[in-house]
mmCIF file with all atom_site columns, C-alpha atoms in Angstrom:
data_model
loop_
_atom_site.group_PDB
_atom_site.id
_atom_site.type_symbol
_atom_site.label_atom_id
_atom_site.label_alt_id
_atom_site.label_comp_id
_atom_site.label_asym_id
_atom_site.label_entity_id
_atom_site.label_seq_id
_atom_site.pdbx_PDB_ins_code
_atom_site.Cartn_x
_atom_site.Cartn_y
_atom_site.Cartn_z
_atom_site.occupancy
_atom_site.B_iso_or_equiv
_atom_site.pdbx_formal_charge
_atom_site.auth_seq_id
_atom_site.auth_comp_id
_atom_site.auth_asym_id
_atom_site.auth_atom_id
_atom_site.pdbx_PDB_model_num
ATOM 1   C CA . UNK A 1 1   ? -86.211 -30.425 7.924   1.00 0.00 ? 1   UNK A CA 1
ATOM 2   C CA . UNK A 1 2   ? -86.371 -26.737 7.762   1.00 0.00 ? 2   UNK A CA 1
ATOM 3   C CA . UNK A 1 3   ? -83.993 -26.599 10.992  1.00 0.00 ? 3   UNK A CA 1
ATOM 4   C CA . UNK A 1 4   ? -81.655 -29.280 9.374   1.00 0.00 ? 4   UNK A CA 1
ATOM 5   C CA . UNK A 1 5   ? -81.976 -27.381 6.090   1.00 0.00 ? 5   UNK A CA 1
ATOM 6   C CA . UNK A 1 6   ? -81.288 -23.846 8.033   1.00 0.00 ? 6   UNK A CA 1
ATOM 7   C CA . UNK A 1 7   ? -78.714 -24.907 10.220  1.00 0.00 ? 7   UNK A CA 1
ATOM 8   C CA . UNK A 1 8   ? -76.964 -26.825 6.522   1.00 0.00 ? 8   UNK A CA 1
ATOM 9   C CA . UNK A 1 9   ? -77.556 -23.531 4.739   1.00 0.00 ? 9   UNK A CA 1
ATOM 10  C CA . UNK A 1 10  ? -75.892 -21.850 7.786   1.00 0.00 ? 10  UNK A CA 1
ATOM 11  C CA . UNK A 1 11  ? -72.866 -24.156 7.322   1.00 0.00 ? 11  UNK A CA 1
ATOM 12  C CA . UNK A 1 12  ? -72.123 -23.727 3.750   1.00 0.00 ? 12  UNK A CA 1
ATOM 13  C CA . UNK A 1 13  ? -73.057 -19.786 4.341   1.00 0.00 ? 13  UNK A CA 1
ATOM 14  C CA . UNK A 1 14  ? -70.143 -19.801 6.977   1.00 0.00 ? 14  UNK A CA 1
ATOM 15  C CA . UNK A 1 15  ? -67.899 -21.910 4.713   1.00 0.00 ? 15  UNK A CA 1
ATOM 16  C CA . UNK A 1 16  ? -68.250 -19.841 1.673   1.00 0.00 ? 16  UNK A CA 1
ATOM 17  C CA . UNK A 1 17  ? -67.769 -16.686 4.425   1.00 0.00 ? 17  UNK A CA 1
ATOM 18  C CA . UNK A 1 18  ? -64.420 -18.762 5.277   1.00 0.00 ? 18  UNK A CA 1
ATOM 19  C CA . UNK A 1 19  ? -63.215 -19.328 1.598   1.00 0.00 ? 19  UNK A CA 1
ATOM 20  C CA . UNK A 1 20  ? -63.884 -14.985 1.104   1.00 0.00 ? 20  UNK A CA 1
ATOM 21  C CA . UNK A 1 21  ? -61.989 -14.443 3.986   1.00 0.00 ? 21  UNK A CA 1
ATOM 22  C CA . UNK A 1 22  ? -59.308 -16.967 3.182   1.00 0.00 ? 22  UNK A CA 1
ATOM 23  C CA . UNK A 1 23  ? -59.354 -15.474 -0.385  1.00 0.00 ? 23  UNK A CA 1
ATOM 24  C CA . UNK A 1 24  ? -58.764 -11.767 1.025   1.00 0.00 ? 24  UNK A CA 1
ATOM 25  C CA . UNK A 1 25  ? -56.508 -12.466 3.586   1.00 0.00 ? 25  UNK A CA 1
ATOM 26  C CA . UNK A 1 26  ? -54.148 -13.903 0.528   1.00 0.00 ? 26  UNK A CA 1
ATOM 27  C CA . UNK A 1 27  ? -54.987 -10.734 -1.705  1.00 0.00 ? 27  UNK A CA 1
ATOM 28  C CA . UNK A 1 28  ? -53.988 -8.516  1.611   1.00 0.00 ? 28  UNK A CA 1
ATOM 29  C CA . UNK A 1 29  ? -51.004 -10.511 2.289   1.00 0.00 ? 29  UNK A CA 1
ATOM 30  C CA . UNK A 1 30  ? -50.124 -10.207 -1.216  1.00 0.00 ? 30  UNK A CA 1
ATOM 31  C CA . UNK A 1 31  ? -50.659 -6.682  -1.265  1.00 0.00 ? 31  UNK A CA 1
ATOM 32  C CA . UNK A 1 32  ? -48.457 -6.574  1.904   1.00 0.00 ? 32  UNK A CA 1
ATOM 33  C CA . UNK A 1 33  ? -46.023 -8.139  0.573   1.00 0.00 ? 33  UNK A CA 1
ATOM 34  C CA . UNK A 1 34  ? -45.253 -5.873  -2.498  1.00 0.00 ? 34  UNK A CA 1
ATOM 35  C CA . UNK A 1 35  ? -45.452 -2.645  -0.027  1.00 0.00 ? 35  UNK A CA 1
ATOM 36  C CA . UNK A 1 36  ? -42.478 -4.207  1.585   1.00 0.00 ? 36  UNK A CA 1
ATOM 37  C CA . UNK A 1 37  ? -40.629 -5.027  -1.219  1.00 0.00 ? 37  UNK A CA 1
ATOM 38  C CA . UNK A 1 38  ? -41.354 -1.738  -2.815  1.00 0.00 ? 38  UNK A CA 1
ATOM 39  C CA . UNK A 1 39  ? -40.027 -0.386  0.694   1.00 0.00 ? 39  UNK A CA 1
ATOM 40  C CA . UNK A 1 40  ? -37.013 -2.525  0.065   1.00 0.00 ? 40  UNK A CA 1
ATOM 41  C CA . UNK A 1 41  ? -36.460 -1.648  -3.535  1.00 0.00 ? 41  UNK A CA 1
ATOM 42  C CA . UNK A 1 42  ? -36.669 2.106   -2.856  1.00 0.00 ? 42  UNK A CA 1
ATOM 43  C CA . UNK A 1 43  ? -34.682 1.465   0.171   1.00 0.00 ? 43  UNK A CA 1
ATOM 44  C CA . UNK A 1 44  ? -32.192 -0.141  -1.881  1.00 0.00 ? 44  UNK A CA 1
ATOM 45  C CA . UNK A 1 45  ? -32.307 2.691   -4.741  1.00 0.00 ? 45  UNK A CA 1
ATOM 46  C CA . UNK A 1 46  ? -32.061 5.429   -1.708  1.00 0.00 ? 46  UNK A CA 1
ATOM 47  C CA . UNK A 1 47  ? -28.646 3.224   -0.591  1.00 0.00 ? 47  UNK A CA 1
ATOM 48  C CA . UNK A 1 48  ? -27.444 2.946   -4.395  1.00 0.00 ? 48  UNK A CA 1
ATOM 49  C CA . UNK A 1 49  ? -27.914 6.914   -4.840  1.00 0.00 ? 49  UNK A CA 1
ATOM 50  C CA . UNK A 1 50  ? -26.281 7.826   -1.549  1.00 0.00 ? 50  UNK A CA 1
ATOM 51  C CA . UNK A 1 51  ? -23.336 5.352   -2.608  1.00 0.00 ? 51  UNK A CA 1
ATOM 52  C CA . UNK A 1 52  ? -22.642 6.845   -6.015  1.00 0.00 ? 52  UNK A CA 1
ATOM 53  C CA . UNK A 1 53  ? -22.618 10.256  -4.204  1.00 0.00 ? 53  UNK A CA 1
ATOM 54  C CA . UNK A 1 54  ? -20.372 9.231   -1.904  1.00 0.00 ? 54  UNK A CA 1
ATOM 55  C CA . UNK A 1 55  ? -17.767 7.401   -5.257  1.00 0.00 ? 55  UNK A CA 1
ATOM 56  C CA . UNK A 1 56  ? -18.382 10.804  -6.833  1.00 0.00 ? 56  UNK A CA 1
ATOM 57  C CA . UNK A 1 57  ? -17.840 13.047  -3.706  1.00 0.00 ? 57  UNK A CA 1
ATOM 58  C CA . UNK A 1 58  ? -14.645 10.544  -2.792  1.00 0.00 ? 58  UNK A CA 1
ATOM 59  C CA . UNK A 1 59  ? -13.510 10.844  -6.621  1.00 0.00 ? 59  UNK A CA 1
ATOM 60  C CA . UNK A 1 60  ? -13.438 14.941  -6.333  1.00 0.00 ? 60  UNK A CA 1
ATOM 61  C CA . UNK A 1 61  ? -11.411 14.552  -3.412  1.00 0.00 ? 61  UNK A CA 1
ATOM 62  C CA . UNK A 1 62  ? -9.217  12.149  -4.725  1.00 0.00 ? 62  UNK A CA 1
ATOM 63  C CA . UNK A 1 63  ? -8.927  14.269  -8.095  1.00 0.00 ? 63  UNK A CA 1
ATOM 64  C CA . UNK A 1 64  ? -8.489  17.248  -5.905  1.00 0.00 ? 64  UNK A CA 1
ATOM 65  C CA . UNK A 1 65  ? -6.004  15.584  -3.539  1.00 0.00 ? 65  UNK A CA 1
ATOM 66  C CA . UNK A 1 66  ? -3.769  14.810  -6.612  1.00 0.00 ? 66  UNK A CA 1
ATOM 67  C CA . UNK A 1 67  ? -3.822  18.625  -7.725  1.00 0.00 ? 67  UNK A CA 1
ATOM 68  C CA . UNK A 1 68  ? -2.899  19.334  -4.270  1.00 0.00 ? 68  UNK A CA 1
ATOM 69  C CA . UNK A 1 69  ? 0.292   16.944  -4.364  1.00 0.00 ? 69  UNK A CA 1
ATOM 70  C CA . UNK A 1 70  ? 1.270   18.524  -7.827  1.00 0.00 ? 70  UNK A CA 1
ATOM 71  C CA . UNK A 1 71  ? 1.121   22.120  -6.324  1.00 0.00 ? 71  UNK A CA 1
ATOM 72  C CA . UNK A 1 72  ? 2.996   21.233  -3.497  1.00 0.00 ? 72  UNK A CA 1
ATOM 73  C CA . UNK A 1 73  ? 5.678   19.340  -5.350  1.00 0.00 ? 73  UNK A CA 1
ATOM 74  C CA . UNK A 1 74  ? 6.089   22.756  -7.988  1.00 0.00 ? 74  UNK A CA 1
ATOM 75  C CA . UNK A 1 75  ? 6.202   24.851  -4.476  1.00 0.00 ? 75  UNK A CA 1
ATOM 76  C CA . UNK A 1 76  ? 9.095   22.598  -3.131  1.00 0.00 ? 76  UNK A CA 1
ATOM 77  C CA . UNK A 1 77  ? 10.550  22.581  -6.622  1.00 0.00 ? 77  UNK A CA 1
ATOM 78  C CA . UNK A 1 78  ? 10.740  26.147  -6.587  1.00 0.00 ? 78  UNK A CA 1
ATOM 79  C CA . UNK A 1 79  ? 11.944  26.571  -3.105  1.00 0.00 ? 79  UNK A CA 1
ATOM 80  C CA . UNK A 1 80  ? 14.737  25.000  -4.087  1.00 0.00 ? 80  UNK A CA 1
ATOM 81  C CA . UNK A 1 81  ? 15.244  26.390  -7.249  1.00 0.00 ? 81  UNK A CA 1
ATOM 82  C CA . UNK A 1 82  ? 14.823  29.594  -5.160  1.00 0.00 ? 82  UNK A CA 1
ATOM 83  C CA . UNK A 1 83  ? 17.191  28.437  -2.355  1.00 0.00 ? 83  UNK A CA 1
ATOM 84  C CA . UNK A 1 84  ? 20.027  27.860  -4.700  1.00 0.00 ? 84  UNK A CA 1
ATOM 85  C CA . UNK A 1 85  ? 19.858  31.432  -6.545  1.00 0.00 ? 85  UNK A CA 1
ATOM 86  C CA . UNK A 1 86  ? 19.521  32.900  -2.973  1.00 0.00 ? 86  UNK A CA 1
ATOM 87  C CA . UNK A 1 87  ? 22.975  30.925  -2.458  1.00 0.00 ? 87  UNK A CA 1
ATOM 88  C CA . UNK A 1 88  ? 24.528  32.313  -5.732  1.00 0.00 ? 88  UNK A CA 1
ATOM 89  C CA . UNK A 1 89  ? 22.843  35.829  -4.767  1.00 0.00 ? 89  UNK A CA 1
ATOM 90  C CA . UNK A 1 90  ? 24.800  35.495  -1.424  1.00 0.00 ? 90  UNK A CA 1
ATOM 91  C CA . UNK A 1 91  ? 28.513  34.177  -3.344  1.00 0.00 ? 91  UNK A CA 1
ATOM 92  C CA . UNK A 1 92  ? 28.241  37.092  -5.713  1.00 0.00 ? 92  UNK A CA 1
ATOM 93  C CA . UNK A 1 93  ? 27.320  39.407  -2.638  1.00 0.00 ? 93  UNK A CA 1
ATOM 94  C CA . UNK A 1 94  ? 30.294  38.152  -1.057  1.00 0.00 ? 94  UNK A CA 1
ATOM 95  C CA . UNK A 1 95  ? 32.516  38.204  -3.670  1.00 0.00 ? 95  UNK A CA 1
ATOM 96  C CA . UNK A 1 96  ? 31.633  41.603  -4.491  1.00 0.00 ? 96  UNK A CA 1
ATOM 97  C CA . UNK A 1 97  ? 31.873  42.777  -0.626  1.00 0.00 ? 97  UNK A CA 1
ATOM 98  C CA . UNK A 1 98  ? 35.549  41.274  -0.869  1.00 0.00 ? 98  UNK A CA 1
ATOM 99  C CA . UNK A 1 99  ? 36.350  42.892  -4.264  1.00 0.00 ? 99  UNK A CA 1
ATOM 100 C CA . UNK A 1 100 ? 34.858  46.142  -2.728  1.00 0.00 ? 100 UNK A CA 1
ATOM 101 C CA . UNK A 1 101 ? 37.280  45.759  -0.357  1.00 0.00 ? 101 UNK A CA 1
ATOM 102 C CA . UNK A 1 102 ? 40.396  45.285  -2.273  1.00 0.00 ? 102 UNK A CA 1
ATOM 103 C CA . UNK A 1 103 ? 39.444  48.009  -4.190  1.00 0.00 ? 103 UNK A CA 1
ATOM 104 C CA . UNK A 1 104 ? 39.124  50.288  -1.156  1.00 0.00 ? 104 UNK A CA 1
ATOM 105 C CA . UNK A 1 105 ? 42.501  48.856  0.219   1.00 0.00 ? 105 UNK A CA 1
ATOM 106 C CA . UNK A 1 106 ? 43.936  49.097  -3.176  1.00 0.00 ? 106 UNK A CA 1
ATOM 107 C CA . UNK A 1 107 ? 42.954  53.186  -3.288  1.00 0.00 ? 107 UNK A CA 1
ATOM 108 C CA . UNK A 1 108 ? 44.226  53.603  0.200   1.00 0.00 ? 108 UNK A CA 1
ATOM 109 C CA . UNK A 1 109 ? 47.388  52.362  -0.503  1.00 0.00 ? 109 UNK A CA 1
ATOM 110 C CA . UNK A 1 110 ? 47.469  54.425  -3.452  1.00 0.00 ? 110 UNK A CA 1
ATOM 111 C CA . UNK A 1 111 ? 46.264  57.311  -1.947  1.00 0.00 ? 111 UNK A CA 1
ATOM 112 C CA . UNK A 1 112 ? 49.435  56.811  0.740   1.00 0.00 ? 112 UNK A CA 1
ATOM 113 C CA . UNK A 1 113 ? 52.331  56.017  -1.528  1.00 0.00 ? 113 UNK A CA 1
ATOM 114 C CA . UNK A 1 114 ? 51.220  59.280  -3.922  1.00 0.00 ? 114 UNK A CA 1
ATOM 115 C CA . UNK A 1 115 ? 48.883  61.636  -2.339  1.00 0.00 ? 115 UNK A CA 1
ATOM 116 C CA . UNK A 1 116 ? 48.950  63.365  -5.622  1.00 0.00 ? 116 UNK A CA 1
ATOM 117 C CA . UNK A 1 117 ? 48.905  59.945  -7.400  1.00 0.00 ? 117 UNK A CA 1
ATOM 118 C CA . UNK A 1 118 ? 47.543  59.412  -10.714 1.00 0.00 ? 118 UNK A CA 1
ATOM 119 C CA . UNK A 1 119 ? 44.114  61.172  -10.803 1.00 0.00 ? 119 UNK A CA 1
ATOM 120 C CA . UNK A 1 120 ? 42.792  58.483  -14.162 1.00 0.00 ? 120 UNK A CA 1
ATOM 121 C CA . UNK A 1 121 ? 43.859  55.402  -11.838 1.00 0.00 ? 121 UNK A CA 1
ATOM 122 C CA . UNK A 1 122 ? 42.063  57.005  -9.022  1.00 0.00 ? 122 UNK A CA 1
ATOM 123 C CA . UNK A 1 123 ? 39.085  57.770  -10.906 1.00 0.00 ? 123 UNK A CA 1
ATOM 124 C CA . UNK A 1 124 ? 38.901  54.328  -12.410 1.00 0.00 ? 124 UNK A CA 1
ATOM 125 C CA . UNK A 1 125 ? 39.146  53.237  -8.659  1.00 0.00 ? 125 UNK A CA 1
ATOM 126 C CA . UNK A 1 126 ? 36.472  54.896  -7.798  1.00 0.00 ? 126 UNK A CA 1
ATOM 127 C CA . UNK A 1 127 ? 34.005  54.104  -10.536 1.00 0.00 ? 127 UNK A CA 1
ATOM 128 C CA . UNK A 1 128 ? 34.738  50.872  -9.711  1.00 0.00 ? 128 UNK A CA 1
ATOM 129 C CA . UNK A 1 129 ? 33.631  51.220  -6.212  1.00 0.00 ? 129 UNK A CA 1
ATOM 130 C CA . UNK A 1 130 ? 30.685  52.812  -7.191  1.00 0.00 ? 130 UNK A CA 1
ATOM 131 C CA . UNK A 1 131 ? 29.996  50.385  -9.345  1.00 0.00 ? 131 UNK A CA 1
ATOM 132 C CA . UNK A 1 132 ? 30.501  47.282  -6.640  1.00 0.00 ? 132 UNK A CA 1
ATOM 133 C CA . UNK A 1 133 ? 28.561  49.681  -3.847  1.00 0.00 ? 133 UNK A CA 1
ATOM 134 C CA . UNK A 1 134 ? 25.576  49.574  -6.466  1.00 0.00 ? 134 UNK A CA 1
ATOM 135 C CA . UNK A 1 135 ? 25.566  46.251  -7.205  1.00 0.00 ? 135 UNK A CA 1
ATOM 136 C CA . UNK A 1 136 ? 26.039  46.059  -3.151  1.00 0.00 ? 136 UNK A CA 1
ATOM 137 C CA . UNK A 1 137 ? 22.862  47.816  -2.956  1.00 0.00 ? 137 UNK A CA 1
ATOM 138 C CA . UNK A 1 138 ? 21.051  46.061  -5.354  1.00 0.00 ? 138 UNK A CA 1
ATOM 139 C CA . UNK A 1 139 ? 21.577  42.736  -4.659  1.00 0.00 ? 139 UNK A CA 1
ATOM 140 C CA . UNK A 1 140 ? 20.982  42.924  -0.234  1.00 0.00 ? 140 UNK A CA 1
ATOM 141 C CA . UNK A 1 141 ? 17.671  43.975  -0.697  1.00 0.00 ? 141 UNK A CA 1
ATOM 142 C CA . UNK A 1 142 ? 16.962  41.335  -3.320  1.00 0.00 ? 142 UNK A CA 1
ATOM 143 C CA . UNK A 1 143 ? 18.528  38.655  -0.695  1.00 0.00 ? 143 UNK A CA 1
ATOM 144 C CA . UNK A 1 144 ? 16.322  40.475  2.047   1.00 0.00 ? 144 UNK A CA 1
ATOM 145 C CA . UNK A 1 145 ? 13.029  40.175  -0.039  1.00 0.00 ? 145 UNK A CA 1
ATOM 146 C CA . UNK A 1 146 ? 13.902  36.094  -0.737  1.00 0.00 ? 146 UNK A CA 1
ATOM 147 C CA . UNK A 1 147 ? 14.246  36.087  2.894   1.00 0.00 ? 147 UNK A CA 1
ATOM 148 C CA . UNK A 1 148 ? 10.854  37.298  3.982   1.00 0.00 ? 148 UNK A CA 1
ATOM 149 C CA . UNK A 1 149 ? 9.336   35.119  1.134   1.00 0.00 ? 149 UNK A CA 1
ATOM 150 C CA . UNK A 1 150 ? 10.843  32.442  1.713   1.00 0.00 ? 150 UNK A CA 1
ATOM 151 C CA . UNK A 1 151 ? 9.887   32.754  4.995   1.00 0.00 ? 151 UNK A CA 1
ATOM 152 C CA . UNK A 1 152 ? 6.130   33.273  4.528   1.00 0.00 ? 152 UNK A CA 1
ATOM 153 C CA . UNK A 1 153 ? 6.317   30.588  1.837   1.00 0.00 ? 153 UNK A CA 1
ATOM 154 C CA . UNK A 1 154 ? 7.136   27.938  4.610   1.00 0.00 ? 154 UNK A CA 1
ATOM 155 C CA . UNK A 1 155 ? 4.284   29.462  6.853   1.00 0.00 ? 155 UNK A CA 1
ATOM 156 C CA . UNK A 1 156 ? 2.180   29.157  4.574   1.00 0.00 ? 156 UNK A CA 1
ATOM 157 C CA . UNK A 1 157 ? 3.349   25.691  3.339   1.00 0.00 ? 157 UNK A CA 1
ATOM 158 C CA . UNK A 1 158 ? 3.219   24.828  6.952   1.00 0.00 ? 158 UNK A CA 1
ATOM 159 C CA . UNK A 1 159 ? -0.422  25.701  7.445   1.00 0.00 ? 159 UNK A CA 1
ATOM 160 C CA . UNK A 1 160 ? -1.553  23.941  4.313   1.00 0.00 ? 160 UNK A CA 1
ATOM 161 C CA . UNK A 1 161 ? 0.080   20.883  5.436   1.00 0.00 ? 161 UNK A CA 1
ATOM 162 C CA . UNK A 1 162 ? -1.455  20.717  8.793   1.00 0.00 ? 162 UNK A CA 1
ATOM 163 C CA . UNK A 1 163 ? -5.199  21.664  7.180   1.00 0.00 ? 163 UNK A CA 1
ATOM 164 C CA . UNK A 1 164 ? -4.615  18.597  5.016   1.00 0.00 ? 164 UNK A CA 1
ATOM 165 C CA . UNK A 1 165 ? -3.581  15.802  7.648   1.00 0.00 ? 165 UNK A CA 1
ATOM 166 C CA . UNK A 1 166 ? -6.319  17.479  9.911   1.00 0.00 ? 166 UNK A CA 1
ATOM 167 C CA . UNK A 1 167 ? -8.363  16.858  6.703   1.00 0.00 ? 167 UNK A CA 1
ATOM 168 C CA . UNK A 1 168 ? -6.988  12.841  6.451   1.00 0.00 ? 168 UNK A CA 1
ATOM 169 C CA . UNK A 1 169 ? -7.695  12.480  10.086  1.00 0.00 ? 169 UNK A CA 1
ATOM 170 C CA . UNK A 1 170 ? -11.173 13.587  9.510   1.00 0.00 ? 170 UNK A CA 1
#
């Protein structure tokens, strides 16, 4: 009986071995099982941060995008503001230019008919010429300096608009 009662006592030893192992292999698996969903749940926090990053970052851009529009919609407000004083800068420069030169005509003339003409009317002629030339001189460089603004203002408005599709396209 001793070898029947060894090789029984061997039996139950290696079930009871079987059951422990069977017992840790669940624990293990178990264990296993909440590294991987602790993987996915950090995983999935990782993805959640990066996302609201990228709605904040997207919301800046957006915000600053909008700024952007505004400025560009003031610049083409004053361009044209600016455009239409430039054309009333040009009228009165013209209109002044012809005056100046009726007023020249109008002293030649003078001058012709009476060399020795009325020196007041003459002087009055003059002052007025001198008063056009001024206004002449004050006004072309004015026009000039729009010019070369205006000018770099559409460069410049130019560039900006070809960062920004460069900056869609991207």
């Amino acid at each position: 009986m001793d070898k029947s009662n060894a090789g029984q006592s061997d039996k139950v030893q290696l079930q009871q071995q079987i059951i422990y192992f069977k017992s840790e292999l669940v624990k293990y698996m178990k264990k296993v099982e909440k590294l991987e969903n602790n993987y996915q749940v950090n995983m999935m926090k990782a993805l959640e941060e990066k996302y609201d990053n990228a709605l904040a970052k997207n919301e800046t851009l957006e915000k600053s995008n909008r700024a952007l529009f505004q400025e560009k919609q003031t610049c083409r407000k004053q361009l044209t503001e600016k455009d239409k004083l430039l054309e009333k800068m040009k009228e009165h420069l013209h209109s002044t230019q012809s005056e100046l030169n009726r007023l020249k005509e109008e002293m030649n003339s003078s001058e012709k008919r009476d060399p020795k003409g009325d020196e007041e009317e003459n002087q009055v002629a003059k002052t007025e010429i001198a008063t056009e030339d001024n206004e002449e001189s004050e006004v072309v460089p004015l026009a000039k300096k729009y010019d070369q603004f205006f000018q770099s203002y559409q460069a410049s408005f130019r560039e900006e608009e070809s960062k920004n599709s460069a900056k869609k396209k991207n």
